[in-house]
mmCIF file of C-alpha atoms in Angstrom:
data_model
loop_
_atom_site.group_PDB
_atom_site.id
_atom_site.type_symbol
_atom_site.label_atom_id
_atom_site.label_comp_id
_atom_site.label_asym_id
_atom_site.label_seq_id
_atom_site.Cartn_x
_atom_site.Cartn_y
_atom_site.Cartn_z
ATOM 1 C CA UNK A 1 64.847 35.216 -21.997
ATOM 2 C CA UNK A 2 62.379 36.621 -19.624
ATOM 3 C CA UNK A 3 62.045 33.310 -17.913
ATOM 4 C CA UNK A 4 65.723 33.188 -17.413
ATOM 5 C CA UNK A 5 65.828 36.574 -15.574
ATOM 6 C CA UNK A 6 62.815 35.514 -13.507
ATOM 7 C CA UNK A 7 64.553 32.352 -12.500
ATOM 8 C CA UNK A 8 67.650 34.367 -11.342
ATOM 9 C CA UNK A 9 65.650 36.966 -9.424
ATOM 10 C CA UNK A 10 65.466 34.979 -6.116
ATOM 11 C CA UNK A 11 69.306 34.573 -6.233
ATOM 12 C CA UNK A 12 69.835 38.270 -6.774
ATOM 13 C CA UNK A 13 67.451 39.033 -3.994
ATOM 14 C CA UNK A 14 69.301 36.707 -1.680
ATOM 15 C CA UNK A 15 72.680 38.282 -2.629
ATOM 16 C CA UNK A 16 71.341 41.764 -2.082
ATOM 17 C CA UNK A 17 70.047 40.719 1.335
ATOM 18 C CA UNK A 18 73.464 39.080 2.215
ATOM 19 C CA UNK A 19 75.319 42.327 1.000
ATOM 20 C CA UNK A 20 73.049 44.394 3.113
ATOM 21 C CA UNK A 21 73.508 42.016 6.069
ATOM 22 C CA UNK A 22 77.236 42.033 5.636
ATOM 23 C CA UNK A 23 77.209 45.832 5.546
ATOM 24 C CA UNK A 24 75.087 45.871 8.789
ATOM 25 C CA UNK A 25 77.449 43.347 10.385
ATOM 26 C CA UNK A 26 80.522 45.459 9.441
ATOM 27 C CA UNK A 27 78.869 48.504 10.689
ATOM 28 C CA UNK A 28 77.970 46.869 13.918
ATOM 29 C CA UNK A 29 81.517 45.616 14.173
ATOM 30 C CA UNK A 30 82.856 49.078 13.720
ATOM 31 C CA UNK A 31 80.552 50.408 16.269
ATOM 32 C CA UNK A 32 81.413 47.821 18.767
ATOM 33 C CA UNK A 33 85.133 48.207 18.081
ATOM 34 C CA UNK A 34 84.712 51.916 18.676
ATOM 35 C CA UNK A 35 82.710 51.318 21.840
ATOM 36 C CA UNK A 36 85.435 48.841 23.077
ATOM 37 C CA UNK A 37 88.104 51.553 22.491
ATOM 38 C CA UNK A 38 85.991 53.964 24.485
ATOM 39 C CA UNK A 39 85.422 51.507 27.228
ATOM 40 C CA UNK A 40 89.214 50.721 27.277
ATOM 41 C CA UNK A 41 89.935 54.442 27.587
ATOM 42 C CA UNK A 42 87.294 54.648 30.382
ATOM 43 C CA UNK A 43 88.770 51.757 32.145
ATOM 44 C CA UNK A 44 92.285 53.472 32.032
ATOM 45 C CA UNK A 45 90.658 56.485 33.380
ATOM 46 C CA UNK A 46 88.947 54.507 36.080
ATOM 47 C CA UNK A 47 92.221 52.929 37.083
ATOM 48 C CA UNK A 48 93.824 56.320 37.228
ATOM 49 C CA UNK A 49 91.023 57.634 39.450
ATOM 50 C CA UNK A 50 91.319 54.632 41.647
ATOM 51 C CA UNK A 51 95.050 55.150 41.961
ATOM 52 C CA UNK A 52 94.534 58.857 42.787
ATOM 53 C CA UNK A 53 91.811 57.991 45.285
ATOM 54 C CA UNK A 54 94.299 55.563 46.870
ATOM 55 C CA UNK A 55 96.884 58.346 47.163
ATOM 56 C CA UNK A 56 94.406 60.831 48.542
ATOM 57 C CA UNK A 57 93.279 58.100 51.116
ATOM 58 C CA UNK A 58 96.703 57.569 52.323
ATOM 59 C CA UNK A 59 97.358 61.371 52.416
ATOM 60 C CA UNK A 60 94.169 61.820 54.360
ATOM 61 C CA UNK A 61 95.160 59.185 56.888
ATOM 62 C CA UNK A 62 98.433 61.093 57.471
ATOM 63 C CA UNK A 63 96.720 64.390 57.532
ATOM 64 C CA UNK A 64 94.081 62.975 59.858
ATOM 65 C CA UNK A 65 96.742 61.988 62.403
ATOM 66 C CA UNK A 66 98.404 65.397 62.181
ATOM 67 C CA UNK A 67 95.117 67.235 62.513
ATOM 68 C CA UNK A 68 94.129 65.033 65.416
ATOM 69 C CA UNK A 69 97.510 65.849 67.240
ATOM 70 C CA UNK A 70 97.036 69.545 66.524
ATOM 71 C CA UNK A 71 93.456 69.525 67.961
ATOM 72 C CA UNK A 72 94.661 67.762 71.057
ATOM 73 C CA UNK A 73 97.671 70.097 71.362
ATOM 74 C CA UNK A 74 95.234 73.038 70.950
ATOM 75 C CA UNK A 75 93.082 71.722 73.731
ATOM 76 C CA UNK A 76 95.946 71.564 76.075
ATOM 77 C CA UNK A 77 97.059 75.195 75.356
ATOM 78 C CA UNK A 78 94.754 76.484 77.995
ATOM 79 C CA UNK A 79 96.430 74.455 80.785
ATOM 80 C CA UNK A 80 99.871 75.412 79.507
ATOM 81 C CA UNK A 81 99.019 79.206 79.276
ATOM 82 C CA UNK A 82 97.659 79.093 82.894
ATOM 83 C CA UNK A 83 100.980 77.973 84.324
ATOM 84 C CA UNK A 84 102.416 80.554 86.754
ATOM 85 C CA UNK A 85 105.908 80.933 85.192
ATOM 86 C CA UNK A 86 107.583 80.948 81.729
ATOM 87 C CA UNK A 87 109.525 77.878 82.727
ATOM 88 C CA UNK A 88 106.410 75.925 83.777
ATOM 89 C CA UNK A 89 104.738 76.980 80.521
ATOM 90 C CA UNK A 90 107.634 75.648 78.439
ATOM 91 C CA UNK A 91 107.856 72.484 80.446
ATOM 92 C CA UNK A 92 104.106 71.999 80.041
ATOM 93 C CA UNK A 93 104.347 72.312 76.224
ATOM 94 C CA UNK A 94 107.225 69.902 76.206
ATOM 95 C CA UNK A 95 105.225 67.339 78.243
ATOM 96 C CA UNK A 96 102.167 67.870 76.024
ATOM 97 C CA UNK A 97 104.083 67.335 72.760
ATOM 98 C CA UNK A 98 105.685 64.268 74.222
ATOM 99 C CA UNK A 99 102.378 62.813 75.221
ATOM 100 C CA UNK A 100 100.947 63.361 71.613
ATOM 101 C CA UNK A 101 103.986 61.827 70.021
ATOM 102 C CA UNK A 102 104.712 65.040 67.916
ATOM 103 C CA UNK A 103 107.423 63.745 65.796
ATOM 104 C CA UNK A 104 107.766 61.811 62.345
ATOM 105 C CA UNK A 105 106.541 58.318 62.234
ATOM 106 C CA UNK A 106 110.007 57.259 60.932
ATOM 107 C CA UNK A 107 111.272 57.912 64.565
ATOM 108 C CA UNK A 108 110.725 55.275 67.329
ATOM 109 C CA UNK A 109 109.153 56.610 70.517
ATOM 110 C CA UNK A 110 112.474 56.622 72.261
ATOM 111 C CA UNK A 111 114.130 58.663 69.345
ATOM 112 C CA UNK A 112 111.148 61.022 69.441
ATOM 113 C CA UNK A 113 111.475 61.664 73.121
ATOM 114 C CA UNK A 114 115.238 62.372 72.630
ATOM 115 C CA UNK A 115 114.498 64.694 69.763
ATOM 116 C CA UNK A 116 111.920 66.808 71.680
ATOM 117 C CA UNK A 117 114.598 66.903 74.564
ATOM 118 C CA UNK A 118 116.973 68.371 72.138
ATOM 119 C CA UNK A 119 114.477 71.053 71.177
ATOM 120 C CA UNK A 120 113.359 71.926 74.734
ATOM 121 C CA UNK A 121 115.998 71.133 77.300
ATOM 122 C CA UNK A 122 118.485 73.915 76.537
ATOM 123 C CA UNK A 123 115.535 76.400 76.286
ATOM 124 C CA UNK A 124 114.242 75.231 79.600
ATOM 125 C CA UNK A 125 117.667 75.645 81.302
ATOM 126 C CA UNK A 126 118.015 79.185 79.822
ATOM 127 C CA UNK A 127 114.440 80.339 80.825
ATOM 128 C CA UNK A 128 115.096 78.875 84.322
ATOM 129 C CA UNK A 129 118.284 80.959 84.574
ATOM 130 C CA UNK A 130 116.549 84.032 83.273
ATOM 131 C CA UNK A 131 113.719 83.638 85.788
ATOM 132 C CA UNK A 132 116.092 83.191 88.660
ATOM 133 C CA UNK A 133 118.236 86.123 87.597
ATOM 134 C CA UNK A 134 115.468 88.623 86.513
ATOM 135 C CA UNK A 135 114.646 90.018 90.008
ATOM 136 C CA UNK A 136 118.282 90.553 90.734
ATOM 137 C CA UNK A 137 118.962 92.210 87.374
ATOM 138 C CA UNK A 138 115.927 94.448 87.786
ATOM 139 C CA UNK A 139 117.076 95.500 91.271
ATOM 140 C CA UNK A 140 120.540 96.223 89.880
ATOM 141 C CA UNK A 141 118.818 98.391 87.028
ATOM 142 C CA UNK A 142 117.146 100.311 89.852
ATOM 143 C CA UNK A 143 120.342 100.948 91.507
ATOM 144 C CA UNK A 144 121.899 102.204 88.213
ATOM 145 C CA UNK A 145 118.919 104.395 87.573
ATOM 146 C CA UNK A 146 119.267 105.962 91.021
ATOM 147 C CA UNK A 147 122.912 106.586 90.262
ATOM 148 C CA UNK A 148 122.028 108.479 87.128
ATOM 149 C CA UNK A 149 119.468 110.381 89.020
ATOM 150 C CA UNK A 150 122.343 111.639 91.348
ATOM 151 C CA UNK A 151 124.125 113.060 88.466
ATOM 152 C CA UNK A 152 121.228 115.451 87.631
ATOM 153 C CA UNK A 153 122.580 118.358 89.479
ATOM 154 C CA UNK A 154 123.871 121.678 88.007
ATOM 155 C CA UNK A 155 126.504 122.866 90.537
ATOM 156 C CA UNK A 156 128.098 119.919 92.473
ATOM 157 C CA UNK A 157 130.340 120.918 95.270
ATOM 158 C CA UNK A 158 133.428 118.883 96.523
ATOM 159 C CA UNK A 159 131.330 116.847 99.026
ATOM 160 C CA UNK A 160 128.814 115.921 96.357
ATOM 161 C CA UNK A 161 131.577 114.913 93.950
ATOM 162 C CA UNK A 162 133.139 112.649 96.546
ATOM 163 C CA UNK A 163 129.660 111.087 97.186
ATOM 164 C CA UNK A 164 129.182 110.404 93.514
ATOM 165 C CA UNK A 165 132.652 108.765 93.271
ATOM 166 C CA UNK A 166 131.892 106.661 96.358
ATOM 167 C CA UNK A 167 128.588 105.534 95.040
ATOM 168 C CA UNK A 168 130.163 104.673 91.604
ATOM 169 C CA UNK A 169 132.739 102.497 93.268
ATOM 170 C CA UNK A 170 130.218 100.798 95.428
ATOM 171 C CA UNK A 171 127.934 100.118 92.396
ATOM 172 C CA UNK A 172 130.922 98.916 90.357
ATOM 173 C CA UNK A 173 131.972 96.249 92.782
ATOM 174 C CA UNK A 174 128.333 95.171 93.402
ATOM 175 C CA UNK A 175 127.668 94.763 89.795
ATOM 176 C CA UNK A 176 130.863 92.595 89.509
ATOM 177 C CA UNK A 177 129.576 90.158 92.062
ATOM 178 C CA UNK A 178 125.977 90.251 90.829
ATOM 179 C CA UNK A 179 126.990 89.477 87.161
ATOM 180 C CA UNK A 180 129.383 86.710 88.224
ATOM 181 C CA UNK A 181 126.702 85.091 90.436
ATOM 182 C CA UNK A 182 124.523 84.464 87.369
ATOM 183 C CA UNK A 183 124.711 80.789 86.197
ATOM 184 C CA UNK A 184 128.081 80.379 87.704
ATOM 185 C CA UNK A 185 128.996 76.920 89.167
ATOM 186 C CA UNK A 186 131.623 78.623 91.274
ATOM 187 C CA UNK A 187 129.057 81.002 92.884
ATOM 188 C CA UNK A 188 129.432 81.150 96.730
ATOM 189 C CA UNK A 189 126.890 82.692 99.126
ATOM 190 C CA UNK A 190 129.887 83.733 101.248
ATOM 191 C CA UNK A 191 131.604 85.505 98.424
ATOM 192 C CA UNK A 192 129.604 87.024 95.590
ATOM 193 C CA UNK A 193 126.559 86.311 97.557
ATOM 194 C CA UNK A 194 127.216 89.018 100.072
ATOM 195 C CA UNK A 195 126.622 91.759 97.553
ATOM 196 C CA UNK A 196 123.683 89.840 95.991
ATOM 197 C CA UNK A 197 122.027 89.556 99.349
ATOM 198 C CA UNK A 198 122.801 93.279 100.010
ATOM 199 C CA UNK A 199 121.288 94.324 96.698
ATOM 200 C CA UNK A 200 118.096 92.307 97.363
ATOM 201 C CA UNK A 201 117.953 93.869 100.767
ATOM 202 C CA UNK A 202 118.133 90.501 102.517
ATOM 203 C CA UNK A 203 120.819 91.791 104.812
ATOM 204 C CA UNK A 204 121.718 95.153 106.050
ATOM 205 C CA UNK A 205 124.935 97.167 105.025
ATOM 206 C CA UNK A 206 126.354 96.498 108.614
ATOM 207 C CA UNK A 207 125.640 92.787 108.275
ATOM 208 C CA UNK A 208 127.228 92.686 104.828
ATOM 209 C CA UNK A 209 130.410 94.424 106.060
ATOM 210 C CA UNK A 210 130.678 92.044 109.078
ATOM 211 C CA UNK A 211 130.225 89.043 106.786
ATOM 212 C CA UNK A 212 133.217 90.027 104.486
ATOM 213 C CA UNK A 213 136.888 89.283 105.259
ATOM 214 C CA UNK A 214 139.313 92.159 105.914
ATOM 215 C CA UNK A 215 142.088 92.465 103.391
ATOM 216 C CA UNK A 216 145.602 91.854 104.865
ATOM 217 C CA UNK A 217 149.047 91.540 103.405
ATOM 218 C CA UNK A 218 149.366 87.960 104.522
ATOM 219 C CA UNK A 219 149.005 85.387 101.653
ATOM 220 C CA UNK A 220 147.607 82.864 104.117
ATOM 221 C CA UNK A 221 144.638 85.175 104.961
ATOM 222 C CA UNK A 222 144.108 87.087 101.654
ATOM 223 C CA UNK A 223 144.197 86.067 97.962
ATOM 224 C CA UNK A 224 146.884 87.748 95.975
ATOM 225 C CA UNK A 225 144.342 89.393 93.631
ATOM 226 C CA UNK A 226 142.651 91.124 96.648
ATOM 227 C CA UNK A 227 145.956 92.414 97.898
ATOM 228 C CA UNK A 228 146.854 93.976 94.468
ATOM 229 C CA UNK A 229 143.320 95.401 94.150
ATOM 230 C CA UNK A 230 143.499 96.899 97.598
ATOM 231 C CA UNK A 231 146.901 98.681 96.723
ATOM 232 C CA UNK A 232 145.631 99.961 93.516
ATOM 233 C CA UNK A 233 142.402 101.570 94.839
ATOM 234 C CA UNK A 234 143.939 102.923 98.082
ATOM 235 C CA UNK A 235 145.516 105.483 95.857
ATOM 236 C CA UNK A 236 142.126 106.935 95.035
ATOM 237 C CA UNK A 237 141.361 108.072 98.584
ATOM 238 C CA UNK A 238 143.257 111.347 98.258
ATOM 239 C CA UNK A 239 144.571 112.751 101.513
ATOM 240 C CA UNK A 240 143.271 114.040 104.818
ATOM 241 C CA UNK A 241 142.918 117.594 103.545
ATOM 242 C CA UNK A 242 141.261 116.535 100.385
ATOM 243 C CA UNK A 243 139.570 113.074 100.633
ATOM 244 C CA UNK A 244 138.330 111.868 97.239
ATOM 245 C CA UNK A 245 136.309 108.961 98.505
ATOM 246 C CA UNK A 246 134.246 108.489 101.608
ATOM 247 C CA UNK A 247 136.070 106.649 104.406
ATOM 248 C CA UNK A 248 134.057 103.438 104.231
ATOM 249 C CA UNK A 249 134.595 99.698 103.286
ATOM 250 C CA UNK A 250 133.755 98.471 99.671
ATOM 251 C CA UNK A 251 132.738 94.762 99.206
ATOM 252 C CA UNK A 252 133.962 92.567 96.406
ATOM 253 C CA UNK A 253 133.868 88.669 96.236
ATOM 254 C CA UNK A 254 133.781 88.324 100.044
ATOM 255 C CA UNK A 255 136.372 90.786 100.964
ATOM 256 C CA UNK A 256 136.111 94.292 102.289
ATOM 257 C CA UNK A 257 138.417 96.923 100.995
ATOM 258 C CA UNK A 258 139.234 100.161 102.653
ATOM 259 C CA UNK A 259 140.813 103.069 100.679
ATOM 260 C CA UNK A 260 143.953 104.546 102.288
ATOM 261 C CA UNK A 261 144.724 101.224 103.873
ATOM 262 C CA UNK A 262 147.909 99.087 103.293
#
C-alpha cells in the first residue's frame, strides 16, 4: 500500500506545482488586467490633457495677437497725447488703430477700415465743430456775464434802464447770429458773419454797421422777415420825451435795424 502512495507522490507534486502555477498565472493576469485598465484611464486622461492643451494653445495665439496689438497701441499713446488739439488726438488714435488692424479677424481689412470709420468719423466731425465754435461760444459767454454784471445795481434810473434794454437787444440779436453760424451750411460771412466778427473783435462797431444793409420797405431791397421785424421792434423805442431804447442801429443777419424807423 505504501509503495502505491509512493508511486503517486511525484504526480501529486506535479499537480500541486501546476495548481500553484495556474494560481500565479491567474494572479498575474488579474494584475495585468488591472494595470491595463489603469493605463487605459491614463491614456484617456492624456488625450483630455492634449485636447485641453491644444485649446489653450489656440487661445494663447489669439490672446498673444490681442496683447501685441495692445502693447503697440499703448506705445503710440504718447504721440497721440502730445497732439496739439482734441481733433488731432482723435484722428491720431483712429490712424493708430487702423494701422494695427484693431478689428475682429472675421472682418477683411476693407471691412475693418469701414468699421473704424463708423466709430470715429462722426466723433471727429463733432469735435472739429466744437473746437471751431468754442472760442466764439466763450466770447459770447463773456458778453452774457458782463450783461448780468450790469444788473447788479440797487437804484437804476431811467437812463440806466434804457441802457440795459439797449444792451439786451444788442446781445439778443448777436446771439441769434452766433448760434446760427455754428455748423450751418447756409452760414454767410456777409450775414451772420458780421455779428460773429464783431463779437470776436475782428471788426469795429462802426465797420459792422457799415457792412450791414439798411432795412427799407422795398421787397427788392429787403427780405420780408426783416421788414416785419423792423416794424415790430420800432414800437419799443418809446417817444422823444421818453425814449426806451438808445437811438442806435441793431444788427441781425446782415441787416441793420433802427427803432422808431418805418
